[in-house]
Amino acid sequence: MTAKQSWTLVFLGAAMGAASRVGLGSLWQGSTIPWAYVLINLWGAFALAVLYGALAGEGGQVLAAKHQQALRLSVGTGFMGGFTTYSSFMLQVFKLPAHLAFSYALGSLVAGSRYRGDFEERLKKVLKEIN
């Protein structure tokens, strides 16, 4: 795959991911807590873990290396990168009242670091059972 093809896949994926994030985010307005972005980030993190787990596992060997790279670039780096952005998270944190902003940011960091290992182990078990 050429560099131009790689850039194109990432660009197109990111455009679709960003458009999806904005579209979904606009459906749930008016709440003090940005629930749409919380759910977008949770779903995006889960989908990214499933994608990379599937591509790294034995099931990923079914796809040719070229297709694995295209999926990683277009869906992983592109779509999920545009869909779940740290800048959107920070923008939502800054829009919250101070006491909620601190709780939301700290809670996100703690939950992400606390459950990362547990989630990875459970995902590996599920993928092993499926294969």
CSV table of N, CA and C in Angstrom, one decimal:
chain,number,residue,atom,x,y,z
A,1,MET,N,0.8,-1.2,0.0
A,1,MET,CA,0.0,0.0,0.0
A,1,MET,C,0.9,1.2,0.0
A,2,THR,N,0.6,2.2,-0.9
A,2,THR,CA,1.4,3.4,-0.9
A,2,THR,C,1.0,4.4,0.2
A,3,ALA,N,1.9,5.3,0.4
A,3,ALA,CA,1.6,6.4,1.4
A,3,ALA,C,0.3,7.1,1.1
A,4,LYS,N,0.1,7.4,-0.2
A,4,LYS,CA,-1.1,8.2,-0.6
A,4,LYS,C,-2.3,7.4,-0.3
A,5,GLN,N,-2.3,6.1,-0.6
A,5,GLN,CA,-3.5,5.2,-0.3
A,5,GLN,C,-3.7,5.2,1.2
A,6,SER,N,-2.7,5.1,2.0
A,6,SER,CA,-2.8,5.1,3.5
A,6,SER,C,-3.4,6.4,4.0
A,7,TRP,N,-2.9,7.5,3.5
A,7,TRP,CA,-3.4,8.8,3.9
A,7,TRP,C,-4.9,8.9,3.5
A,8,THR,N,-5.3,8.5,2.3
A,8,THR,CA,-6.6,8.6,1.8
A,8,THR,C,-7.6,7.8,2.7
A,9,LEU,N,-7.2,6.5,3.1
A,9,LEU,CA,-8.0,5.7,4.0
A,9,LEU,C,-8.2,6.4,5.3
A,10,VAL,N,-7.1,6.9,5.9
A,10,VAL,CA,-7.3,7.6,7.2
A,10,VAL,C,-8.1,8.9,7.1
A,11,PHE,N,-7.9,9.6,6.0
A,11,PHE,CA,-8.7,10.9,5.8
A,11,PHE,C,-10.2,10.6,5.7
A,12,LEU,N,-10.5,9.6,4.8
A,12,LEU,CA,-12.0,9.3,4.6
A,12,LEU,C,-12.6,8.7,5.9
A,13,GLY,N,-11.9,7.8,6.6
A,13,GLY,CA,-12.4,7.3,7.8
A,13,GLY,C,-12.6,8.3,8.9
A,14,ALA,N,-11.6,9.2,9.0
A,14,ALA,CA,-11.7,10.3,10.0
A,14,ALA,C,-12.9,11.2,9.7
A,15,ALA,N,-13.1,11.5,8.4
A,15,ALA,CA,-14.2,12.4,8.0
A,15,ALA,C,-15.6,11.8,8.4
A,16,MET,N,-15.7,10.5,8.2
A,16,MET,CA,-16.9,9.8,8.5
A,16,MET,C,-17.1,9.7,10.0
A,17,GLY,N,-16.0,9.4,10.7
A,17,GLY,CA,-16.0,9.3,12.2
A,17,GLY,C,-16.4,10.6,12.8
A,18,ALA,N,-15.8,11.7,12.4
A,18,ALA,CA,-16.1,13.0,12.9
A,18,ALA,C,-17.6,13.4,12.6
A,19,ALA,N,-18.0,13.1,11.4
A,19,ALA,CA,-19.4,13.4,11.1
A,19,ALA,C,-20.4,12.6,11.9
A,20,SER,N,-20.0,11.4,12.2
A,20,SER,CA,-20.9,10.5,13.1
A,20,SER,C,-20.9,11.0,14.5
A,21,ARG,N,-19.8,11.5,15.0
A,21,ARG,CA,-19.7,12.0,16.4
A,21,ARG,C,-20.5,13.3,16.5
A,22,VAL,N,-20.4,14.2,15.6
A,22,VAL,CA,-21.2,15.4,15.6
A,22,VAL,C,-22.7,15.1,15.5
A,23,GLY,N,-23.0,14.2,14.6
A,23,GLY,CA,-24.4,13.8,14.4
A,23,GLY,C,-25.0,13.2,15.6
A,24,LEU,N,-24.4,12.2,16.2
A,24,LEU,CA,-24.9,11.6,17.4
A,24,LEU,C,-24.8,12.6,18.6
A,25,GLY,N,-23.8,13.4,18.7
A,25,GLY,CA,-23.7,14.4,19.8
A,25,GLY,C,-24.9,15.4,19.7
A,26,SER,N,-25.3,15.7,18.6
A,26,SER,CA,-26.4,16.7,18.4
A,26,SER,C,-27.8,16.1,18.8
A,27,LEU,N,-27.9,14.8,18.9
A,27,LEU,CA,-29.2,14.2,19.2
A,27,LEU,C,-29.5,14.3,20.7
A,28,TRP,N,-28.5,14.5,21.5
A,28,TRP,CA,-28.7,14.5,23.0
A,28,TRP,C,-28.2,15.8,23.6
A,29,GLN,N,-28.9,16.9,23.3
A,29,GLN,CA,-28.5,18.2,23.8
A,29,GLN,C,-29.3,18.6,25.0
A,30,GLY,N,-28.8,19.6,25.8
A,30,GLY,CA,-29.6,20.1,26.9
A,30,GLY,C,-29.3,19.5,28.2
A,31,SER,N,-28.6,18.4,28.3
A,31,SER,CA,-28.3,17.8,29.6
A,31,SER,C,-27.0,18.5,30.1
A,32,THR,N,-26.9,18.6,31.5
A,32,THR,CA,-25.7,19.2,32.1
A,32,THR,C,-24.5,18.3,31.8
A,33,ILE,N,-24.7,17.0,31.9
A,33,ILE,CA,-23.7,16.0,31.7
A,33,ILE,C,-23.7,15.6,30.2
A,34,PRO,N,-22.6,15.7,29.5
A,34,PRO,CA,-22.6,15.3,28.0
A,34,PRO,C,-22.7,13.8,27.8
A,35,TRP,N,-23.9,13.3,28.0
A,35,TRP,CA,-24.1,11.8,27.9
A,35,TRP,C,-23.8,11.3,26.5
A,36,ALA,N,-24.1,12.0,25.5
A,36,ALA,CA,-23.8,11.6,24.1
A,36,ALA,C,-22.3,11.3,24.0
A,37,TYR,N,-21.5,12.2,24.5
A,37,TYR,CA,-20.1,12.1,24.3
A,37,TYR,C,-19.5,11.0,25.2
A,38,VAL,N,-20.1,10.8,26.4
A,38,VAL,CA,-19.7,9.7,27.2
A,38,VAL,C,-19.9,8.4,26.5
A,39,LEU,N,-21.1,8.3,26.0
A,39,LEU,CA,-21.5,7.0,25.3
A,39,LEU,C,-20.6,6.8,24.0
A,40,ILE,N,-20.4,7.9,23.3
A,40,ILE,CA,-19.6,7.8,22.1
A,40,ILE,C,-18.2,7.3,22.4
A,41,ASN,N,-17.6,7.9,23.5
A,41,ASN,CA,-16.2,7.5,23.8
A,41,ASN,C,-16.2,6.0,24.3
A,42,LEU,N,-17.2,5.6,25.1
A,42,LEU,CA,-17.3,4.2,25.6
A,42,LEU,C,-17.4,3.3,24.4
A,43,TRP,N,-18.4,3.6,23.5
A,43,TRP,CA,-18.6,2.7,22.4
A,43,TRP,C,-17.4,2.6,21.5
A,44,GLY,N,-16.8,3.8,21.2
A,44,GLY,CA,-15.7,3.8,20.4
A,44,GLY,C,-14.5,3.1,20.9
A,45,ALA,N,-14.2,3.2,22.2
A,45,ALA,CA,-13.1,2.5,22.8
A,45,ALA,C,-13.4,1.0,22.8
A,46,PHE,N,-14.6,0.6,23.0
A,46,PHE,CA,-15.0,-0.9,22.9
A,46,PHE,C,-14.8,-1.4,21.5
A,47,ALA,N,-15.3,-0.6,20.5
A,47,ALA,CA,-15.2,-1.1,19.1
A,47,ALA,C,-13.8,-1.1,18.6
A,48,LEU,N,-13.0,-0.2,19.1
A,48,LEU,CA,-11.6,-0.2,18.7
A,48,LEU,C,-10.8,-1.4,19.3
A,49,ALA,N,-11.2,-1.7,20.5
A,49,ALA,CA,-10.5,-2.9,21.2
A,49,ALA,C,-11.0,-4.2,20.5
A,50,VAL,N,-12.2,-4.3,20.1
A,50,VAL,CA,-12.7,-5.4,19.4
A,50,VAL,C,-12.0,-5.6,18.0
A,51,LEU,N,-12.0,-4.5,17.3
A,51,LEU,CA,-11.3,-4.5,16.0
A,51,LEU,C,-9.9,-4.9,16.1
A,52,TYR,N,-9.1,-4.3,16.9
A,52,TYR,CA,-7.7,-4.6,17.0
A,52,TYR,C,-7.5,-6.0,17.6
A,53,GLY,N,-8.3,-6.4,18.6
A,53,GLY,CA,-8.2,-7.7,19.1
A,53,GLY,C,-8.5,-8.8,18.1
A,54,ALA,N,-9.5,-8.5,17.2
A,54,ALA,CA,-9.8,-9.5,16.2
A,54,ALA,C,-8.7,-9.5,15.1
A,55,LEU,N,-8.1,-8.4,14.8
A,55,LEU,CA,-7.1,-8.4,13.8
A,55,LEU,C,-5.8,-9.0,14.3
A,56,ALA,N,-5.6,-8.9,15.6
A,56,ALA,CA,-4.3,-9.4,16.2
A,56,ALA,C,-4.5,-10.9,16.5
A,57,GLY,N,-5.7,-11.4,16.7
A,57,GLY,CA,-5.9,-12.8,17.1
A,57,GLY,C,-5.8,-13.7,15.9
A,58,GLU,N,-6.1,-15.0,16.2
A,58,GLU,CA,-6.0,-16.0,15.1
A,58,GLU,C,-7.1,-15.7,14.0
A,59,GLY,N,-8.2,-15.2,14.4
A,59,GLY,CA,-9.3,-14.9,13.5
A,59,GLY,C,-8.8,-13.8,12.4
A,60,GLY,N,-7.9,-12.9,12.9
A,60,GLY,CA,-7.4,-11.9,12.0
A,60,GLY,C,-6.5,-12.5,10.9
A,61,GLN,N,-6.1,-13.7,11.0
A,61,GLN,CA,-5.2,-14.3,10.0
A,61,GLN,C,-6.0,-14.6,8.8
A,62,VAL,N,-7.3,-14.6,8.9
A,62,VAL,CA,-8.1,-15.0,7.7
A,62,VAL,C,-8.0,-13.9,6.7
A,63,LEU,N,-7.9,-12.6,7.1
A,63,LEU,CA,-7.7,-11.5,6.2
A,63,LEU,C,-6.3,-11.4,5.7
A,64,ALA,N,-6.1,-11.1,4.5
A,64,ALA,CA,-4.8,-10.9,3.9
A,64,ALA,C,-4.2,-9.7,4.6
A,65,ALA,N,-2.9,-9.6,4.7
A,65,ALA,CA,-2.2,-8.5,5.4
A,65,ALA,C,-2.6,-7.2,4.9
A,66,LYS,N,-2.8,-7.1,3.6
A,66,LYS,CA,-3.2,-5.8,2.9
A,66,LYS,C,-4.5,-5.4,3.5
A,67,HIS,N,-5.5,-6.3,3.6
A,67,HIS,CA,-6.8,-5.9,4.1
A,67,HIS,C,-6.8,-5.6,5.6
A,68,GLN,N,-5.9,-6.2,6.4
A,68,GLN,CA,-5.8,-5.9,7.8
A,68,GLN,C,-5.3,-4.5,7.9
A,69,GLN,N,-4.3,-4.1,7.1
A,69,GLN,CA,-3.7,-2.8,7.2
A,69,GLN,C,-4.8,-1.7,6.8
A,70,ALA,N,-5.5,-2.0,5.8
A,70,ALA,CA,-6.6,-1.1,5.3
A,70,ALA,C,-7.6,-0.9,6.4
A,71,LEU,N,-8.0,-2.0,7.1
A,71,LEU,CA,-9.0,-1.9,8.2
A,71,LEU,C,-8.4,-1.1,9.3
A,72,ARG,N,-7.2,-1.3,9.7
A,72,ARG,CA,-6.6,-0.6,10.8
A,72,ARG,C,-6.5,0.9,10.5
A,73,LEU,N,-6.2,1.2,9.3
A,73,LEU,CA,-6.0,2.6,8.9
A,73,LEU,C,-7.4,3.3,8.7
A,74,SER,N,-8.3,2.7,8.0
A,74,SER,CA,-9.6,3.4,7.7
A,74,SER,C,-10.5,3.3,8.9
A,75,VAL,N,-10.7,2.2,9.6
A,75,VAL,CA,-11.6,2.1,10.7
A,75,VAL,C,-11.0,2.5,12.0
A,76,GLY,N,-9.8,1.9,12.3
A,76,GLY,CA,-9.1,2.1,13.6
A,76,GLY,C,-8.6,3.5,13.7
A,77,THR,N,-7.6,3.9,12.9
A,77,THR,CA,-7.0,5.2,13.0
A,77,THR,C,-8.0,6.3,12.5
A,78,GLY,N,-8.6,6.1,11.4
A,78,GLY,CA,-9.5,7.1,10.8
A,78,GLY,C,-10.8,7.3,11.5
A,79,PHE,N,-11.7,6.3,11.3
A,79,PHE,CA,-13.1,6.4,11.8
A,79,PHE,C,-13.1,6.6,13.3
A,80,MET,N,-12.5,5.7,14.0
A,80,MET,CA,-12.5,5.7,15.5
A,80,MET,C,-11.7,6.9,16.0
A,81,GLY,N,-10.7,7.3,15.3
A,81,GLY,CA,-9.9,8.5,15.7
A,81,GLY,C,-10.8,9.8,15.6
A,82,GLY,N,-11.6,9.9,14.5
A,82,GLY,CA,-12.5,11.0,14.3
A,82,GLY,C,-13.7,10.9,15.2
A,83,PHE,N,-14.1,9.7,15.5
A,83,PHE,CA,-15.3,9.5,16.3
A,83,PHE,C,-15.1,9.7,17.8
A,84,THR,N,-14.0,9.3,18.3
A,84,THR,CA,-13.7,9.4,19.7
A,84,THR,C,-12.4,10.3,19.9
A,85,THR,N,-12.6,11.6,19.9
A,85,THR,CA,-11.5,12.5,20.0
A,85,THR,C,-11.3,13.0,21.4
A,86,TYR,N,-10.1,13.2,21.8
A,86,TYR,CA,-9.8,13.7,23.2
A,86,TYR,C,-10.2,15.2,23.2
A,87,SER,N,-10.1,15.9,22.1
A,87,SER,CA,-10.5,17.3,22.0
A,87,SER,C,-12.0,17.4,22.3
A,88,SER,N,-12.8,16.5,21.8
A,88,SER,CA,-14.3,16.6,22.1
A,88,SER,C,-14.5,16.4,23.6
A,89,PHE,N,-13.8,15.4,24.1
A,89,PHE,CA,-13.9,15.1,25.6
A,89,PHE,C,-13.6,16.4,26.4
A,90,MET,N,-12.4,17.0,26.0
A,90,MET,CA,-12.0,18.2,26.8
A,90,MET,C,-13.0,19.4,26.6
A,91,LEU,N,-13.5,19.5,25.4
A,91,LEU,CA,-14.5,20.6,25.2
A,91,LEU,C,-15.7,20.4,26.0
A,92,GLN,N,-16.2,19.1,26.1
A,92,GLN,CA,-17.3,18.9,27.0
A,92,GLN,C,-17.0,19.1,28.5
A,93,VAL,N,-15.8,18.8,28.9
A,93,VAL,CA,-15.4,19.0,30.3
A,93,VAL,C,-15.4,20.5,30.6
A,94,PHE,N,-14.9,21.3,29.6
A,94,PHE,CA,-14.8,22.8,29.9
A,94,PHE,C,-16.2,23.4,29.9
A,95,LYS,N,-17.2,22.8,29.3
A,95,LYS,CA,-18.5,23.3,29.2
A,95,LYS,C,-19.3,23.0,30.5
A,96,LEU,N,-18.8,22.1,31.3
A,96,LEU,CA,-19.5,21.7,32.6
A,96,LEU,C,-19.2,22.7,33.7
A,97,PRO,N,-20.1,22.7,34.7
A,97,PRO,CA,-19.8,23.5,35.9
A,97,PRO,C,-18.5,22.8,36.5
A,98,ALA,N,-17.7,23.6,37.3
A,98,ALA,CA,-16.4,23.2,37.8
A,98,ALA,C,-16.5,21.9,38.6
A,99,HIS,N,-17.5,21.7,39.5
A,99,HIS,CA,-17.5,20.5,40.3
A,99,HIS,C,-17.8,19.3,39.4
A,100,LEU,N,-18.6,19.4,38.4
A,100,LEU,CA,-18.9,18.3,37.5
A,100,LEU,C,-17.7,18.0,36.6
A,101,ALA,N,-17.1,19.1,36.1
A,101,ALA,CA,-16.0,18.9,35.2
A,101,ALA,C,-14.8,18.1,35.8
A,102,PHE,N,-14.5,18.4,37.1
A,102,PHE,CA,-13.5,17.7,37.8
A,102,PHE,C,-13.8,16.3,38.0
A,103,SER,N,-15.1,16.0,38.4
A,103,SER,CA,-15.5,14.6,38.6
A,103,SER,C,-15.5,13.8,37.3
A,104,TYR,N,-16.0,14.4,36.3
A,104,TYR,CA,-16.1,13.7,35.0
A,104,TYR,C,-14.7,13.4,34.4
A,105,ALA,N,-13.8,14.4,34.5
A,105,ALA,CA,-12.4,14.1,34.0
A,105,ALA,C,-11.7,13.1,34.8
A,106,LEU,N,-11.8,13.3,36.1
A,106,LEU,CA,-11.1,12.3,37.0
A,106,LEU,C,-11.7,10.9,36.9
A,107,GLY,N,-13.0,10.9,36.9
A,107,GLY,CA,-13.7,9.6,36.8
A,107,GLY,C,-13.4,8.8,35.5
A,108,SER,N,-13.3,9.6,34.4
A,108,SER,CA,-12.9,9.0,33.1
A,108,SER,C,-11.5,8.4,33.1
A,109,LEU,N,-10.6,9.2,33.7
A,109,LEU,CA,-9.2,8.7,33.8
A,109,LEU,C,-9.0,7.5,34.7
A,110,VAL,N,-9.7,7.6,35.9
A,110,VAL,CA,-9.6,6.4,36.8
A,110,VAL,C,-10.3,5.2,36.2
A,111,ALA,N,-11.4,5.3,35.6
A,111,ALA,CA,-12.1,4.2,35.0
A,111,ALA,C,-11.3,3.6,33.9
A,112,GLY,N,-10.8,4.5,33.1
A,112,GLY,CA,-10.0,4.0,32.0
A,112,GLY,C,-8.7,3.2,32.4
A,113,SER,N,-8.0,3.7,33.4
A,113,SER,CA,-6.8,3.0,33.9
A,113,SER,C,-7.1,1.8,34.7
A,114,ARG,N,-8.2,1.9,35.4
A,114,ARG,CA,-8.6,0.7,36.3
A,114,ARG,C,-9.1,-0.5,35.5
A,115,TYR,N,-9.9,-0.2,34.6
A,115,TYR,CA,-10.6,-1.4,33.9
A,115,TYR,C,-9.8,-1.8,32.6
A,116,ARG,N,-8.8,-1.1,32.2
A,116,ARG,CA,-8.1,-1.4,31.0
A,116,ARG,C,-7.6,-2.9,31.0
A,117,GLY,N,-6.9,-3.3,32.0
A,117,GLY,CA,-6.4,-4.6,32.0
A,117,GLY,C,-7.5,-5.7,32.1
A,118,ASP,N,-8.5,-5.4,33.0
A,118,ASP,CA,-9.6,-6.3,33.1
A,118,ASP,C,-10.3,-6.5,31.8
A,119,PHE,N,-10.5,-5.5,31.1
A,119,PHE,CA,-11.3,-5.5,29.8
A,119,PHE,C,-10.5,-6.3,28.8
A,120,GLU,N,-9.2,-6.1,28.7
A,120,GLU,CA,-8.3,-6.8,27.8
A,120,GLU,C,-8.3,-8.3,28.0
A,121,GLU,N,-8.3,-8.7,29.3
A,121,GLU,CA,-8.3,-10.1,29.6
A,121,GLU,C,-9.6,-10.7,29.3
A,122,ARG,N,-10.7,-10.1,29.6
A,122,ARG,CA,-12.0,-10.6,29.2
A,122,ARG,C,-12.2,-10.7,27.7
A,123,LEU,N,-11.8,-9.7,27.0
A,123,LEU,CA,-11.9,-9.7,25.5
A,123,LEU,C,-11.1,-10.8,24.9
A,124,LYS,N,-9.9,-11.1,25.4
A,124,LYS,CA,-9.1,-12.2,24.9
A,124,LYS,C,-9.8,-13.5,25.1
A,125,LYS,N,-10.4,-13.7,26.3
A,125,LYS,CA,-11.2,-14.9,26.6
A,125,LYS,C,-12.3,-15.1,25.6
A,126,VAL,N,-13.1,-14.0,25.4
A,126,VAL,CA,-14.2,-14.1,24.4
A,126,VAL,C,-13.7,-14.4,23.0
A,127,LEU,N,-12.7,-13.8,22.6
A,127,LEU,CA,-12.1,-14.0,21.2
A,127,LEU,C,-11.6,-15.4,21.1
A,128,LYS,N,-11.0,-15.9,22.2
A,128,LYS,CA,-10.6,-17.3,22.2
A,128,LYS,C,-11.7,-18.3,22.1
A,129,GLU,N,-12.8,-18.0,22.8
A,129,GLU,CA,-14.0,-18.9,22.7
A,129,GLU,C,-14.6,-18.9,21.3
A,130,ILE,N,-14.6,-17.7,20.7
A,130,ILE,CA,-15.3,-17.6,19.4
A,130,ILE,C,-14.5,-18.3,18.3
A,131,ASN,N,-13.2,-18.3,18.4
A,131,ASN,CA,-12.3,-18.9,17.4
A,131,ASN,C,-12.3,-20.3,17.8
